[in-house]
Short mmCIF file of C-alpha atoms in Angstrom, two decimals:
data_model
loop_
_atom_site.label_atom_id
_atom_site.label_comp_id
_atom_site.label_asym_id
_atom_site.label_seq_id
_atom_site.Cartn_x
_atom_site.Cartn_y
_atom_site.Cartn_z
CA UNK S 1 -69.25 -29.64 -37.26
CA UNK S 2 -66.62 -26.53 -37.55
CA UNK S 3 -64.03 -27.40 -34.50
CA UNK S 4 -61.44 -24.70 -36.00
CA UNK S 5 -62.78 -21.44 -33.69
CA UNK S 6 -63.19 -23.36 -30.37
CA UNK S 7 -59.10 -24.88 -31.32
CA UNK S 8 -58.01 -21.83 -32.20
CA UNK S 9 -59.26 -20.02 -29.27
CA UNK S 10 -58.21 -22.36 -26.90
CA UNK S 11 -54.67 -22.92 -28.08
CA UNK S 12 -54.91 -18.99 -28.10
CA UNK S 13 -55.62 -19.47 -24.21
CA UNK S 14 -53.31 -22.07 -23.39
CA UNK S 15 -51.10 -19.63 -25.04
CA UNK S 16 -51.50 -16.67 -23.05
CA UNK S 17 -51.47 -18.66 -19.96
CA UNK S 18 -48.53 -20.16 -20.48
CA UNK S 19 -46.85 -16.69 -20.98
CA UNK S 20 -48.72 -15.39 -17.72
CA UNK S 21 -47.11 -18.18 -15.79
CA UNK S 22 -43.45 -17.64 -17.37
CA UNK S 23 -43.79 -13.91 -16.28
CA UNK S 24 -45.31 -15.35 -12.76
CA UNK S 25 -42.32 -17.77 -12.43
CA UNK S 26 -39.52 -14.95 -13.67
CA UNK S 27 -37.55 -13.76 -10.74
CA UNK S 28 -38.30 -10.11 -9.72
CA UNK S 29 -35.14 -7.46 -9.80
CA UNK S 30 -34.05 -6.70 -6.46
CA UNK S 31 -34.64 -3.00 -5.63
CA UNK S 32 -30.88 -2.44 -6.07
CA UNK S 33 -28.47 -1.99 -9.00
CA UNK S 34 -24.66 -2.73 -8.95
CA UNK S 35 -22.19 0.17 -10.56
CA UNK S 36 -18.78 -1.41 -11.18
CA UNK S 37 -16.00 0.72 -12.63
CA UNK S 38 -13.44 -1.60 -15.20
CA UNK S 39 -9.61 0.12 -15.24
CA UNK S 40 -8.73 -1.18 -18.04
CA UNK S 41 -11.83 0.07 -19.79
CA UNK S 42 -12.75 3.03 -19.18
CA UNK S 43 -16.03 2.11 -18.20
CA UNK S 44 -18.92 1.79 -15.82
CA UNK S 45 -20.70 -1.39 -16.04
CA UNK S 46 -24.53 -1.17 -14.48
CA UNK S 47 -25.87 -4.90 -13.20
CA UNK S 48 -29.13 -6.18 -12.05
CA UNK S 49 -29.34 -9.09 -9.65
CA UNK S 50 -32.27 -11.30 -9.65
CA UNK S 51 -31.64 -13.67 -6.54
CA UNK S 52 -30.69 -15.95 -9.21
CA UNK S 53 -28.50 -14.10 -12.30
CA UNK S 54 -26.30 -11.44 -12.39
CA UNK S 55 -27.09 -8.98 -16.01
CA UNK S 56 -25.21 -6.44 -16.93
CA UNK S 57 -27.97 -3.60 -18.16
CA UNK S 58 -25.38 -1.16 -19.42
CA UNK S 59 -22.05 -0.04 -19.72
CA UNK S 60 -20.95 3.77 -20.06
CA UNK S 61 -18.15 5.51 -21.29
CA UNK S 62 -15.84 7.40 -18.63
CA UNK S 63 -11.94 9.00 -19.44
CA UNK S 64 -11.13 11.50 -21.99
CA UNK S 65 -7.40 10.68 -23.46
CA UNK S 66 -8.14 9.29 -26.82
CA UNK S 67 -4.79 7.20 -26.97
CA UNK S 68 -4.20 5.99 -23.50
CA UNK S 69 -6.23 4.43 -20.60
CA UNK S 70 -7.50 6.99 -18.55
CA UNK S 71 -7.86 4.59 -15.42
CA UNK S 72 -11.00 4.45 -13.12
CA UNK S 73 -10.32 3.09 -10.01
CA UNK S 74 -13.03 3.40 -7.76
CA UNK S 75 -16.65 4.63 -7.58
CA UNK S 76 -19.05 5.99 -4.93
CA UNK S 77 -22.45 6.73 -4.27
CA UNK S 78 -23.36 10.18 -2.98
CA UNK S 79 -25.47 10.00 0.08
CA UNK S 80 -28.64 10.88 -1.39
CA UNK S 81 -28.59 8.52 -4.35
CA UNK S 82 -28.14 11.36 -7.53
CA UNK S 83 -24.44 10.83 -8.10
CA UNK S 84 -22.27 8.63 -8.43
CA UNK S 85 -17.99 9.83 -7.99
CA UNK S 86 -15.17 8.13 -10.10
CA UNK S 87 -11.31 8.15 -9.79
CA UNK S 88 -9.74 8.44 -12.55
CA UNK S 89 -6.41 7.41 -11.96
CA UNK S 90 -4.09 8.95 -15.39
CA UNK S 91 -3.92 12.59 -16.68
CA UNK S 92 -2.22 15.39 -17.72
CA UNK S 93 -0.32 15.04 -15.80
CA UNK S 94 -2.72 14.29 -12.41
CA UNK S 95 -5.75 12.25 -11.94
CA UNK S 96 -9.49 13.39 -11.20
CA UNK S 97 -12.70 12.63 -9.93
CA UNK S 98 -15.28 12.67 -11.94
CA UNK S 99 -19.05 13.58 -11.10
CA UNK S 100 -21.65 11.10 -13.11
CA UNK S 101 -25.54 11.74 -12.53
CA UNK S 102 -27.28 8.57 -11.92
CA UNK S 103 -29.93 9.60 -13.83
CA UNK S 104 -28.57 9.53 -17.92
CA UNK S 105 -25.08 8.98 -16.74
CA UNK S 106 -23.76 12.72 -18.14
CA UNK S 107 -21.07 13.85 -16.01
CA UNK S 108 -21.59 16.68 -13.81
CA UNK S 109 -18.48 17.76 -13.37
CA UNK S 110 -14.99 16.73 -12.73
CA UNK S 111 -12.61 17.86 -9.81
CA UNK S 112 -8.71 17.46 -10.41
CA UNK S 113 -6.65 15.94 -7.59
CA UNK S 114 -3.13 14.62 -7.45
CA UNK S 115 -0.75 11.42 -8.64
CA UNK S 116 -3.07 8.16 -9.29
CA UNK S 117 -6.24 8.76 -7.09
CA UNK S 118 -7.47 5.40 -5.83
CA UNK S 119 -10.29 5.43 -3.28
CA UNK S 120 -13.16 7.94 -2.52
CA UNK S 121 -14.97 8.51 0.88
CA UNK S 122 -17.86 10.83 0.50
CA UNK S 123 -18.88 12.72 4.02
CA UNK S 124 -22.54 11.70 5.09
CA UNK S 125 -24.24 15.05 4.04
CA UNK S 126 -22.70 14.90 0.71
CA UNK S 127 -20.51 17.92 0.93
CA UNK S 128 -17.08 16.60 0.81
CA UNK S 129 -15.26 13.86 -0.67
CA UNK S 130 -11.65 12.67 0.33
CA UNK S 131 -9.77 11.15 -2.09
CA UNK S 132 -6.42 9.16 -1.28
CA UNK S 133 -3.80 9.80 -4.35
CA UNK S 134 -1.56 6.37 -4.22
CA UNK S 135 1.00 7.31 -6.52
CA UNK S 136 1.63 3.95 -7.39
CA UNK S 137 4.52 5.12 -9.84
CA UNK S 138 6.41 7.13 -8.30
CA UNK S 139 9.89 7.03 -6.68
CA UNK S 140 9.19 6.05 -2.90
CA UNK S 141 9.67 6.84 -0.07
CA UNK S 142 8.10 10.13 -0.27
CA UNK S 143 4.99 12.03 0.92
CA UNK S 144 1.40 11.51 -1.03
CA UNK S 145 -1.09 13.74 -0.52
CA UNK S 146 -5.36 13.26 0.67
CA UNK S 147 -7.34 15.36 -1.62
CA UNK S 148 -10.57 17.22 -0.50
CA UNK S 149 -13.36 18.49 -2.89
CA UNK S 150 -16.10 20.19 -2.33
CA UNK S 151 -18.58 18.33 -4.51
CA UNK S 152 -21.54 20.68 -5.37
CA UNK S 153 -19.50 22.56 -7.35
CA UNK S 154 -16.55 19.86 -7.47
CA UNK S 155 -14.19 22.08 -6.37
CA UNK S 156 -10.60 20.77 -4.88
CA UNK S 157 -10.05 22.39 -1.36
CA UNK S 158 -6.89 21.65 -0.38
CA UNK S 159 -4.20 18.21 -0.58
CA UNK S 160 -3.43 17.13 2.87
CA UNK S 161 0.27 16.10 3.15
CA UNK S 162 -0.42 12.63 4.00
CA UNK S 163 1.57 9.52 4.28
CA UNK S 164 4.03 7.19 1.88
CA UNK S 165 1.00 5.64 -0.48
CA UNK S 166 -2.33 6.15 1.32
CA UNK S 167 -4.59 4.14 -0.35
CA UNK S 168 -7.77 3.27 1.79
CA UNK S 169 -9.81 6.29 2.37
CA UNK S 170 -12.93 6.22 4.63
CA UNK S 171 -15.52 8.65 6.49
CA UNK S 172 -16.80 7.87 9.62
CA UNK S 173 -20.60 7.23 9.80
CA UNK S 174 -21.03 10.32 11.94
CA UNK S 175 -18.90 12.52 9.15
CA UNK S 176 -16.24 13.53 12.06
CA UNK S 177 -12.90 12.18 10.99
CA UNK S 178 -11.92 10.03 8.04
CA UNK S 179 -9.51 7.51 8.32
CA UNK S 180 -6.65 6.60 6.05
CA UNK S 181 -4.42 3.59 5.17
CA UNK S 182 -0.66 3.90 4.25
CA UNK S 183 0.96 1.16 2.46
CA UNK S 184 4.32 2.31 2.43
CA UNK S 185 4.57 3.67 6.09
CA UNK S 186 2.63 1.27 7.46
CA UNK S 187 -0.07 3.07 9.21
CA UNK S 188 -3.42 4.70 9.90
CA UNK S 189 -4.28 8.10 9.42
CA UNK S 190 -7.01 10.57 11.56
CA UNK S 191 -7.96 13.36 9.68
CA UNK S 192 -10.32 15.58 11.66
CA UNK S 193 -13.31 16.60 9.34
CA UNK S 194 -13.50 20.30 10.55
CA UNK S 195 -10.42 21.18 10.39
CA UNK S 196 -9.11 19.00 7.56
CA UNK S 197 -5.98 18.30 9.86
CA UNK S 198 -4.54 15.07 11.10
CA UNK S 199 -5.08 14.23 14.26
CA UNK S 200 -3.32 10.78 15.17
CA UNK S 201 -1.03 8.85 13.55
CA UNK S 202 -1.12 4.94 14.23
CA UNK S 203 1.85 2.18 13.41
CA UNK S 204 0.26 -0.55 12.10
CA UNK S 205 3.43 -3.27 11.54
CA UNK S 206 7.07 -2.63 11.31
CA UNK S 207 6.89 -1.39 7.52
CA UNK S 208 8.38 -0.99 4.58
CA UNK S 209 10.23 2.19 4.58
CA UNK S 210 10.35 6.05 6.36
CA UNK S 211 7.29 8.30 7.37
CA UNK S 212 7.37 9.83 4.06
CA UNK S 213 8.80 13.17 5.11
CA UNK S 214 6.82 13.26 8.41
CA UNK S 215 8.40 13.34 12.04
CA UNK S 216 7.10 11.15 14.75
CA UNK S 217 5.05 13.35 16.02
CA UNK S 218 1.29 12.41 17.19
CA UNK S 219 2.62 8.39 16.54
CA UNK S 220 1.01 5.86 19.08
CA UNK S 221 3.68 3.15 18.43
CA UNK S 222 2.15 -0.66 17.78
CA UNK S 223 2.34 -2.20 21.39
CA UNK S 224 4.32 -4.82 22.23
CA UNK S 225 1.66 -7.37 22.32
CA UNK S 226 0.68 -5.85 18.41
CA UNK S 227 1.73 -7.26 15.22
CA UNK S 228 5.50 -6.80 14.96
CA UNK S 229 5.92 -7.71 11.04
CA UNK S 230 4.96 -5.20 8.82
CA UNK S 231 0.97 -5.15 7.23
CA UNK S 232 1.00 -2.65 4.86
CA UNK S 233 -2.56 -1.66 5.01
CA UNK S 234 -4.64 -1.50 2.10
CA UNK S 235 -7.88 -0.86 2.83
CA UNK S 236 -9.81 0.88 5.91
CA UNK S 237 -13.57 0.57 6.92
CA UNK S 238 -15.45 1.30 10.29
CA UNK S 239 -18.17 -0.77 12.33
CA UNK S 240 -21.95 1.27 11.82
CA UNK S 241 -21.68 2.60 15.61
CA UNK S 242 -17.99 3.87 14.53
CA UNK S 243 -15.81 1.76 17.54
CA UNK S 244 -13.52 -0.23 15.92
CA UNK S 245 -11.62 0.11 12.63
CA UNK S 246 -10.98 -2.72 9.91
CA UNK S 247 -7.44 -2.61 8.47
CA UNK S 248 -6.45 -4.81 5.73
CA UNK S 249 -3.47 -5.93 6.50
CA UNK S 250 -1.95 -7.12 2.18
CA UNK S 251 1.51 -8.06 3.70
CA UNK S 252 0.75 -9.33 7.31
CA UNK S 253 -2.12 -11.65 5.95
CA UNK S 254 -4.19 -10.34 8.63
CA UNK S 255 -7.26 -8.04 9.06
CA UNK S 256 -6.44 -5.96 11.85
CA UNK S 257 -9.58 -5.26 14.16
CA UNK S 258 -8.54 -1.33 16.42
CA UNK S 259 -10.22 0.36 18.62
CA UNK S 260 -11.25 3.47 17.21
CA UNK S 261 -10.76 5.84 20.52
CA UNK S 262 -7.60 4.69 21.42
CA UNK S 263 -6.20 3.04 18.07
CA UNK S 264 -5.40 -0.30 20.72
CA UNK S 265 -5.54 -3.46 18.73
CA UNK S 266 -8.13 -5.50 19.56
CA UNK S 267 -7.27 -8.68 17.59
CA UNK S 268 -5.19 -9.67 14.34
CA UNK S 269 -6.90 -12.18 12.36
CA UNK S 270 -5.57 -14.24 10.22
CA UNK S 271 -6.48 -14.19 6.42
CA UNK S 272 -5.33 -15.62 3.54
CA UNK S 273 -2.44 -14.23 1.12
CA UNK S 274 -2.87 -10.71 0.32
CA UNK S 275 -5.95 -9.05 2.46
CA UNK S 276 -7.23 -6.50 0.50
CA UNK S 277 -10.56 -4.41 0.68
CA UNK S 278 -12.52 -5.04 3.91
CA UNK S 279 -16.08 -4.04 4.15
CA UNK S 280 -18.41 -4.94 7.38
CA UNK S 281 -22.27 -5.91 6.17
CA UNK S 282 -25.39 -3.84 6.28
CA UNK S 283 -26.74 -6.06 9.61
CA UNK S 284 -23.59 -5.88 11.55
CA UNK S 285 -22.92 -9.40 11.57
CA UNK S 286 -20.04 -10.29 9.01
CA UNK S 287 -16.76 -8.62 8.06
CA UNK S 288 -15.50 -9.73 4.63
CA UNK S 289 -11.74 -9.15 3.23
CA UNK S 290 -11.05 -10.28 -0.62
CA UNK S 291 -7.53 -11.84 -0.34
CA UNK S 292 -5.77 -10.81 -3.79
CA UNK S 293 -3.08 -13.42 -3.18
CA UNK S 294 -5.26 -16.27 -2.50
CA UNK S 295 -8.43 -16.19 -5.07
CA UNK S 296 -10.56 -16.35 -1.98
CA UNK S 297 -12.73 -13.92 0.54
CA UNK S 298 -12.67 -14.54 4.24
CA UNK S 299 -16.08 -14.04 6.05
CA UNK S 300 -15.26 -13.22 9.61
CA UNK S 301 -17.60 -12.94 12.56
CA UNK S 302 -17.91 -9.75 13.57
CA UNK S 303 -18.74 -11.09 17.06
CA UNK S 304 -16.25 -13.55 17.36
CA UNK S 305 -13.66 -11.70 15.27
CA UNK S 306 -12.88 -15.45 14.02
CA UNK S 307 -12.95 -16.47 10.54
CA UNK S 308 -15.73 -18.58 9.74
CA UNK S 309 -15.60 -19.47 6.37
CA UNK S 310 -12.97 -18.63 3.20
CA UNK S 311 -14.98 -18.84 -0.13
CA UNK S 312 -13.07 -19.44 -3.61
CA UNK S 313 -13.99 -16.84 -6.33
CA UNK S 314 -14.32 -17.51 -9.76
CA UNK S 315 -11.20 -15.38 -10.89
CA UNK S 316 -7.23 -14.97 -9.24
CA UNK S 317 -7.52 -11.56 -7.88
CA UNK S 318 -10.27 -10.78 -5.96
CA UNK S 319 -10.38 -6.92 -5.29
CA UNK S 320 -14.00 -5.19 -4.46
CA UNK S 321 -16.64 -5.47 -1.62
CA UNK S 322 -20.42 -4.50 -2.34
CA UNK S 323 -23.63 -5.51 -0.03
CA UNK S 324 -27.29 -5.97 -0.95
CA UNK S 325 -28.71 -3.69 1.54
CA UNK S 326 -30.22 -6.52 3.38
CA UNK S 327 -27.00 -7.62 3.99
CA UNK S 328 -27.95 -11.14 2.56
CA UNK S 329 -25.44 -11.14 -0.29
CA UNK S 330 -21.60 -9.79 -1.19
CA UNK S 331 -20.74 -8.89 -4.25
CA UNK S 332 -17.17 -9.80 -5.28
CA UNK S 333 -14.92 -7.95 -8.04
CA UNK S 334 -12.32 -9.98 -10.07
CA UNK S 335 -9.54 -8.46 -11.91
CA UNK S 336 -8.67 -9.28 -15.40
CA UNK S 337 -5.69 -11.03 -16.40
CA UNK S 338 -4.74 -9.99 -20.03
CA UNK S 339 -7.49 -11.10 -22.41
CA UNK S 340 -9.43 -13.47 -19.91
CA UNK S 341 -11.83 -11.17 -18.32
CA UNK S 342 -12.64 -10.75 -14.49
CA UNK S 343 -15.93 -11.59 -13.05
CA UNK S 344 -17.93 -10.31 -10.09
CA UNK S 345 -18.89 -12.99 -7.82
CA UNK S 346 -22.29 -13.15 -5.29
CA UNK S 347 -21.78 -14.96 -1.95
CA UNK S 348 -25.01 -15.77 -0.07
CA UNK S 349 -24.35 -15.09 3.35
CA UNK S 350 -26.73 -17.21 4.96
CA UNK S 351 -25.25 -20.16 3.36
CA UNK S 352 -21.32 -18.75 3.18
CA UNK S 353 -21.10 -20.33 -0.36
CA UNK S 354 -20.70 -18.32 -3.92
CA UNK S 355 -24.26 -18.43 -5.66
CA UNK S 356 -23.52 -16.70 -8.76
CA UNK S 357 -20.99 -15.13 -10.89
CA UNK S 358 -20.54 -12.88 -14.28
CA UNK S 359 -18.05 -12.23 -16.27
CA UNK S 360 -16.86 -8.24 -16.39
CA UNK S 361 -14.28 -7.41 -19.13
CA UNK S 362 -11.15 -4.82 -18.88
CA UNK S 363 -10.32 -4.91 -14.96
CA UNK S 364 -12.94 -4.70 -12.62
CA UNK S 365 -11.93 -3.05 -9.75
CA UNK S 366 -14.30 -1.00 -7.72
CA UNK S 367 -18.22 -1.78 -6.62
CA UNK S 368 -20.62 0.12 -5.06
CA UNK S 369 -24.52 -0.37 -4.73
CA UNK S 370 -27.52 1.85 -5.43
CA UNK S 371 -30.55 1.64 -3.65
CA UNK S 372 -33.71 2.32 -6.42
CA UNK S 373 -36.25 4.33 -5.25
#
């Protein structure tokens, strides 16, 4: 009797099973992809997250001085998902921010803007994106300038005299003021959207040198029961129903929880070393600040305003916040310390404990996420 077809068509089986039930098993892509911009690259990294692994699907090419880093900083989604907006920190002689389509990555266009632009803030309809210009190497104190471009046709409308190294840029969720961080002078910044003027001015700690060039004027003072060492704020981000403000406090140690009305503190919580970028989650329920100092994230209670858990990261210097829109996971940038590469951590939220990490080459810095259609 001839056994060979019936074998051969049931290994063939067994075969095509077993692949059906890999494929069955593999985990799906969440309907997200992570854009992280590497400083000491010159490049966007794309990554895919699984529930289980972190991939990186792509990198692409950003920066246009042949012979020196050109710098990306930070990167943004616009609004409707098409775009996505990069600082580019070094030029000739300013920064820019660059344009990228999300579909094909070809840049758009790019806007020029002032001394080492760090973070972007895009307004809710799209129109207008504020960029803070740090400055980082410059002789200080002095005054730094917010820049504003129109970004259909990426157009710079005007540099708003600012503070001593603003930093932390961020738009309101109802796209009526934007708020900004000063290292330097140690305070927060109102910027009225309309009018592209500021509004208040807000001590946050004692700091580290003059107003910049500015007088007094508009200055709510910290109050007595406030912090009276000096924070110098890095970062800046808002609660979804736009009440209270999140300063990162990289000197005090502290994320600094205002009212956004009155610019009354609320509560300083303690961090560790070196609070850097705060972001609140997607639900509302968690407020995490990467402490730079400490190689650790603090997840704080946006309830309680107490610090319920401090995660380790992989690398030393934790710097970027991303969500999954569910709010279920953070995503974590590491920078790079010469030739060992940084990483980008994923903390489940649920569980408070890091669940993954990758390795991301040439500075990681800046994270966003993009929702797939």
């Amino acid at each position: 009797m001839n056994l060979t077809y019936p074998l051969r068509t049931t290994g063939l089986w067994l075969a095509l099973a077993g692949q059906a039930m890999a494929q069955q098993a593999a985990p799906a892509a969440a309907p997200y992809r992570l854009y992280v911009v590497s400083e000491s690259g010159d490049i966007v990294s794309e990554l895919s997250w699984d529930g289980t692994t972190l991939k990186t699907l792509k990198t692409v090419t950003v920066g246009v001085m042949p012979a020196d880093i050109d710098g990306p900083h930070n990167i943004t989604l616009s609004p409707d998902g098409r775009f996505y907006y990069v600082s580019i920190a070094h030029g000739t002689p300013y920064g820019s921010l660059w344009k990228m389509a999300v579909d094909g990555d070809s840049l758009v266009g790019r806007a020029p803007v002032e001394m080492f632009p760090t973070t972007i803030s895009v307004t809710p309809d799209g129109d207008l994106a504020f960029v803070a210009n740090s400055d980082f190497h410059g002789d200080h104190p002095r005054s730094n300038v917010i820049s504003v471009v129109y970004t259909p046709q990426m157009t710079p409308l005007t540099h708003i005299a600012a503070c001593d190294m603003p930093h932390g840029v961020k738009v309101n969720h109802a796209g009526t003021f934007v708020y900004v961080t000063c290292m330097n002078s140690d305070e927060v910044l109102e910027i009225d959207r309309q009018s592209l003027a500021i509004t208040r001015r807000h001590k946050t700690g004692t700091g580290m040198g003059g107003m910049g060039g500015h007088d007094m004027a508009g200055m709510s003072a910290a109050p007595a029961s406030g912090p009276a060492h000096d924070c110098s704020p890095t970062f800046v981000s808002l609660s979804a129903d736009d009440q209270r403000l999140y300063v990162a406090c990289n000197h005090g140690n502290t994320l600094q929880v205002l009212d956004a009305a009155t610019f009354g503190l609320v509560k300083e919580v303690p961090t560790a070393a070196g609070a850097y970028n705060v972001e609140p989650s997607p639900d509302g329920q968690w407020v995490v600040v990467t402490n730079k100092k400490a190689q650790s994230v603090s997840i704080i209670s946006a309830d309680s305003l107490v610090e319920v858990a401090r995660v380790p990261t992989t690398k030393k210097i934790p710097h970027g916040i991303a969500y999954s829109p569910d709010g279920r996971y953070a995503f974590v940038t590491q920078e790079s310390i010469g030739v060992d590469p940084g990483a980008v951590d994923v903390i489940d939220l649920t569980t408070r404990t890091k669940v993954a990490s990758t390795p991301v080459p040439l500075q990681p810095t800046g994270i966003t996420v993009l929702r797939l259609p």
